[in-house]
XYZ file of C-alpha atoms in Angstrom:
348
model
C 1.695 -16.054 15.961
C 4.710 -13.760 16.025
C 7.184 -14.661 13.294
C 10.810 -13.543 13.218
C 11.218 -10.954 10.460
C 14.243 -12.694 8.932
C 12.241 -15.935 8.845
C 9.328 -14.079 7.234
C 11.522 -12.601 4.485
C 13.256 -15.941 3.934
C 9.900 -17.636 3.325
C 8.840 -14.945 0.830
C 12.133 -15.038 -1.088
C 12.150 -18.851 -1.085
C 8.679 -19.087 -2.606
C 9.434 -16.368 -5.143
C 12.521 -18.350 -6.074
C 10.216 -20.992 -7.570
C 9.119 -18.577 -10.307
C 11.138 -16.609 -12.869
C 11.942 -13.538 -10.771
C 15.278 -11.801 -10.700
C 16.905 -11.605 -7.227
C 16.250 -7.872 -6.920
C 12.546 -8.385 -7.564
C 12.212 -11.040 -4.855
C 14.085 -8.747 -2.460
C 11.719 -5.826 -3.167
C 8.604 -7.939 -2.625
C 9.969 -9.502 0.575
C 10.986 -6.140 2.048
C 7.681 -4.440 1.306
C 5.462 -7.363 2.337
C 7.423 -7.816 5.570
C 7.211 -4.083 6.275
C 3.425 -4.238 5.929
C 3.183 -7.158 8.359
C 5.533 -5.447 10.800
C 3.378 -2.323 10.751
C 0.254 -4.406 11.345
C -1.118 -3.910 7.806
C -1.645 -7.642 7.338
C -3.868 -7.243 4.267
C -0.784 -6.102 2.309
C 1.730 -8.513 3.814
C 2.592 -12.154 3.209
C -1.153 -12.860 2.956
C -0.901 -11.521 -0.605
C 1.921 -13.871 -1.638
C -0.157 -16.937 -2.651
C -2.269 -14.760 -4.964
C 0.856 -13.279 -6.544
C 2.312 -16.742 -7.137
C -0.940 -17.981 -8.709
C -1.077 -15.010 -11.067
C 2.551 -15.507 -12.080
C 1.940 -19.221 -12.704
C -1.125 -18.338 -14.810
C 0.851 -15.827 -16.873
C -1.269 -12.936 -15.568
C 1.782 -11.222 -14.035
C 4.789 -11.113 -16.348
C 8.179 -11.894 -14.829
C 10.961 -10.975 -14.846
C 9.450 -7.503 -14.596
C 10.325 -5.258 -17.516
C 9.778 -1.622 -16.525
C 10.310 0.587 -19.568
C 10.485 4.345 -20.034
C 7.629 5.755 -22.092
C 8.865 9.346 -21.928
C 10.992 11.718 -19.865
C 10.828 15.492 -19.869
C 12.149 17.891 -17.257
C 10.746 16.938 -13.876
C 8.433 14.296 -15.355
C 8.866 10.580 -15.933
C 6.406 8.181 -17.561
C 6.923 4.439 -17.104
C 5.270 1.244 -18.300
C 5.233 -1.487 -15.673
C 5.130 -4.285 -18.245
C 2.307 -6.019 -16.330
C 5.001 -7.158 -13.905
C 5.547 -6.977 -10.156
C 3.883 -3.808 -8.846
C 6.413 -3.237 -6.071
C 9.261 -3.206 -8.582
C 7.560 -0.609 -10.796
C 6.540 1.561 -7.828
C 10.055 1.657 -6.346
C 11.431 2.567 -9.775
C 8.849 5.358 -10.038
C 9.518 6.906 -6.639
C 13.265 6.535 -7.129
C 12.915 8.410 -10.416
C 10.739 11.091 -8.824
C 13.360 11.620 -6.100
C 16.129 12.022 -8.687
C 14.000 14.526 -10.584
C 13.299 16.446 -7.374
C 17.037 16.765 -6.729
C 17.414 18.392 -10.137
C 14.210 20.433 -10.345
C 12.900 20.707 -6.773
C 9.948 18.500 -7.655
C 9.651 15.240 -9.531
C 6.673 13.219 -10.690
C 6.448 9.761 -12.205
C 3.376 8.019 -13.610
C 3.241 4.266 -14.143
C 0.817 2.477 -16.426
C 0.196 -1.238 -16.874
C 1.301 -2.540 -13.489
C -0.209 -4.565 -10.638
C -0.936 -4.270 -6.921
C 1.945 -2.247 -5.426
C 1.396 -3.192 -1.781
C 2.109 -0.807 1.086
C 1.933 2.759 -0.272
C 3.639 4.203 2.812
C 6.826 2.418 1.754
C 7.123 4.618 -1.327
C 6.227 7.948 0.265
C 8.717 7.141 3.036
C 11.426 6.629 0.407
C 11.211 10.377 -0.247
C 10.929 11.325 3.432
C 14.174 9.473 4.130
C 15.816 11.733 1.541
C 14.564 14.908 3.243
C 11.628 15.307 0.869
C 7.850 15.206 0.877
C 6.713 11.965 -0.756
C 3.291 11.352 -2.278
C 2.091 8.062 -3.727
C -1.339 7.163 -5.120
C -2.764 4.193 -6.960
C -6.040 3.123 -8.452
C -7.480 -0.358 -7.976
C -10.302 -2.688 -8.970
C -13.897 -1.459 -8.460
C -15.028 -1.662 -4.852
C -16.752 1.686 -4.267
C -19.729 3.300 -5.973
C -19.846 6.974 -6.913
C -21.660 8.964 -4.241
C -25.360 8.228 -4.604
C -24.744 5.173 -6.809
C -25.132 1.448 -6.176
C -22.602 0.026 -8.663
C -18.928 -0.185 -7.692
C -16.890 1.753 -10.260
C -13.900 3.026 -8.251
C -11.318 1.115 -6.313
C -10.501 1.949 -2.718
C -7.850 4.071 -4.470
C -5.326 4.625 -1.679
C -2.816 7.406 -1.288
C 0.075 8.125 1.047
C 2.005 11.261 1.928
C 5.106 11.424 4.117
C 7.455 14.085 5.463
C 10.670 13.980 7.498
C 9.927 14.119 11.217
C 11.941 15.254 14.192
C 14.727 12.732 13.775
C 12.879 10.089 15.801
C 10.240 9.178 13.246
C 8.798 10.462 9.961
C 5.228 11.684 9.625
C 3.298 9.458 7.221
C -0.332 9.135 6.216
C -1.402 6.000 4.333
C -5.105 5.549 3.713
C -7.724 4.285 1.326
C -10.459 6.622 0.115
C -13.049 4.151 1.394
C -13.856 3.988 5.101
C -11.877 0.757 5.238
C -9.682 -1.083 2.787
C -11.436 -3.930 0.979
C -8.864 -6.300 2.432
C -10.517 -5.875 5.825
C -13.851 -6.949 4.338
C -12.205 -10.009 2.799
C -10.504 -10.801 6.105
C -13.837 -10.597 7.992
C -15.445 -12.838 5.372
C -12.580 -15.333 5.649
C -12.882 -15.413 9.451
C -16.689 -15.525 9.469
C -16.981 -12.191 11.286
C -19.510 -9.379 10.877
C -18.400 -5.911 9.814
C -19.460 -2.661 11.514
C -22.388 -0.652 10.239
C -21.371 2.175 7.944
C -18.603 0.278 6.169
C -20.430 -1.033 3.120
C -23.552 -1.454 1.001
C -24.860 -4.699 -0.481
C -25.595 -5.236 -4.173
C -28.930 -3.423 -3.837
C -27.300 -0.340 -2.357
C -28.547 -1.128 1.164
C -26.355 -0.941 4.294
C -24.985 -4.342 5.379
C -22.893 -5.884 8.142
C -22.413 -9.128 6.195
C -18.936 -9.124 4.576
C -19.974 -11.553 1.826
C -22.824 -9.218 0.848
C -20.466 -6.251 1.060
C -18.122 -7.955 -1.410
C -21.054 -8.196 -3.834
C -21.869 -4.526 -3.308
C -19.656 -1.534 -2.589
C -17.665 0.116 0.162
C -18.592 3.549 1.451
C -16.163 6.444 0.899
C -14.601 8.426 3.714
C -16.433 11.672 4.319
C -19.247 10.783 1.940
C -18.972 12.811 -1.285
C -15.513 14.082 -0.264
C -14.030 10.588 -0.344
C -15.809 9.933 -3.633
C -14.144 13.019 -5.121
C -10.719 11.936 -3.882
C -11.151 8.444 -5.340
C -12.190 9.955 -8.661
C -9.080 12.126 -8.992
C -6.751 9.295 -7.952
C -8.328 7.158 -10.686
C -8.043 10.049 -13.130
C -4.341 10.700 -12.460
C -3.040 7.230 -11.638
C -5.282 5.451 -14.123
C -6.513 7.468 -17.081
C -3.727 10.052 -17.456
C -1.006 7.438 -16.939
C -2.498 5.493 -19.842
C -3.546 2.622 -17.611
C -6.990 1.146 -16.933
C -9.590 3.100 -14.969
C -13.093 2.774 -13.540
C -14.419 -0.778 -13.979
C -11.769 -1.684 -16.567
C -9.320 -2.248 -13.684
C -9.340 -5.979 -12.865
C -9.157 -7.475 -9.389
C -5.946 -9.166 -8.267
C -7.999 -11.794 -6.429
C -9.529 -13.513 -9.480
C -7.884 -14.666 -12.748
C -9.803 -12.232 -14.955
C -6.795 -10.892 -16.856
C -4.133 -8.199 -16.340
C -5.200 -5.787 -13.611
C -4.119 -2.646 -15.487
C -3.305 -0.757 -12.273
C -1.795 2.722 -12.586
C 0.039 4.789 -9.989
C 1.761 8.106 -9.416
C 4.806 9.018 -7.339
C 5.703 12.600 -6.439
C 8.718 13.934 -4.548
C 9.129 17.530 -3.344
C 12.530 18.756 -2.172
C 11.911 20.737 1.019
C 15.372 22.294 0.841
C 14.264 24.329 -2.191
C 11.936 26.215 0.158
C 13.621 25.892 3.556
C 17.117 24.884 4.643
C 17.275 21.556 6.535
C 18.774 23.298 9.575
C 15.671 25.513 9.643
C 13.151 22.752 8.937
C 14.387 20.269 11.546
C 13.845 22.386 14.708
C 10.572 23.713 13.296
C 9.127 20.251 12.661
C 10.298 19.124 16.086
C 8.475 22.068 17.690
C 5.442 21.433 15.477
C 5.181 17.829 16.713
C 5.715 18.883 20.331
C 2.907 21.445 20.100
C 0.496 18.857 18.752
C 1.380 16.289 21.377
C 1.263 18.802 24.230
C -2.115 20.207 23.222
C -5.142 19.567 25.504
C -6.583 16.069 25.172
C -10.229 15.179 24.810
C -11.850 13.385 27.719
C -10.537 9.838 28.075
C -7.583 10.395 25.711
C -4.105 9.890 27.139
C -1.940 10.561 24.109
C -2.064 12.319 20.751
C -0.369 10.384 17.968
C 1.203 11.682 14.788
C 0.074 10.026 11.540
C 2.001 6.788 11.149
C 3.321 6.761 14.717
C 1.256 3.756 15.831
C 2.393 1.744 12.806
C 5.995 2.736 13.446
C 5.776 1.555 17.066
C 4.397 -1.788 15.845
C 7.235 -2.036 13.324
C 9.838 -1.354 16.000
C 8.284 -3.970 18.286
C 8.119 -6.488 15.443
C 11.829 -6.018 14.732
C 12.601 -7.682 18.059
C 9.438 -9.599 18.984
C 8.441 -10.718 15.481
C 5.607 -9.740 13.139
C 2.093 -10.919 13.980
C 0.786 -13.266 11.257
C -2.693 -14.852 11.259
C -2.587 -18.584 11.983
C -4.474 -19.429 8.781
C -1.966 -17.429 6.732
C 0.916 -19.232 8.451
C -0.698 -22.570 7.620
C -1.209 -21.560 3.960
C 2.384 -20.375 3.536
C 3.847 -23.408 5.285
C 1.720 -25.643 3.078
C 3.098 -23.940 -0.046
C 6.654 -24.268 1.239
C 6.133 -27.987 1.898
C 4.440 -28.567 -1.468
C 7.414 -27.010 -3.241
C 9.879 -29.035 -1.117
C 11.475 -25.919 0.350
C 13.273 -26.550 3.626
C 11.845 -23.431 5.269
C 8.802 -22.998 7.522
C 7.275 -19.980 9.238
C 7.721 -20.552 12.952
C 6.764 -18.760 16.122
C 9.433 -16.554 17.619
């Protein structure tokens, strides 16, 4: 069903109010989860909330979140996420990177010891809104084997990069280094659906269209060995160099196996150090126009910029409501009722 965005955020904040979060933390989680659902990235939206609550109740996510500074030097910032809310640590990191970029032209923050940070585009867009290039990357629990291997050692290890657009919309890429995010495999398994060929291998390293077998095996990387190489370096930077967990030491958020040990990196680059805004803005507008006006392949009506489809969904959701799976609505409404909260997700 389509759920009013204010209603969606109210439900998230209300449920987070039952655990020991500070108001700013609940606000960050609600904004970022709602943004994911509005963009149509349901695997990172309110669907994730019950898992977060369970981990907090089990003491596997520490709240209130205590993000501490490990070190600071020049354009660099090193943070410890305190095994708290990932969205809180990631916003602190990108905010710090943006401040550094104002001073030095470029800023970089690494975070160790955090958890699932949700929609990566949110953080890269923080920089784009400030007239900067934003880059965000994060490692995750093993889901993908090294190229030629059969054992999952890398996460889907997503990254996002964003730049200011032509005033109408920013340009933003947000992608996993696997062909699909593992959340889509879990969703297919939950709904009893098959997955397309070429998405995953089973535990024996054989191709499979069965999502339950895929969850026992590994996802395939984008571009074969190229995606494998990208996943490796994201794990190296976000995980090992940050001082966080890496390879199969990263724990899944979906099972109570212990702290996840996720690491992430946030980078901001101040475009104005290379090109004045009054020069950049007409150039990027012309750049976008050239791409969109270029000849289309047969059967194609429109060329989209990275992130444009998600932005159009977000704009539609602002008025029509965010699309939420019926089973997720039922789960959230059940939690709200169980905790005697006088709020329910309702169709718009």
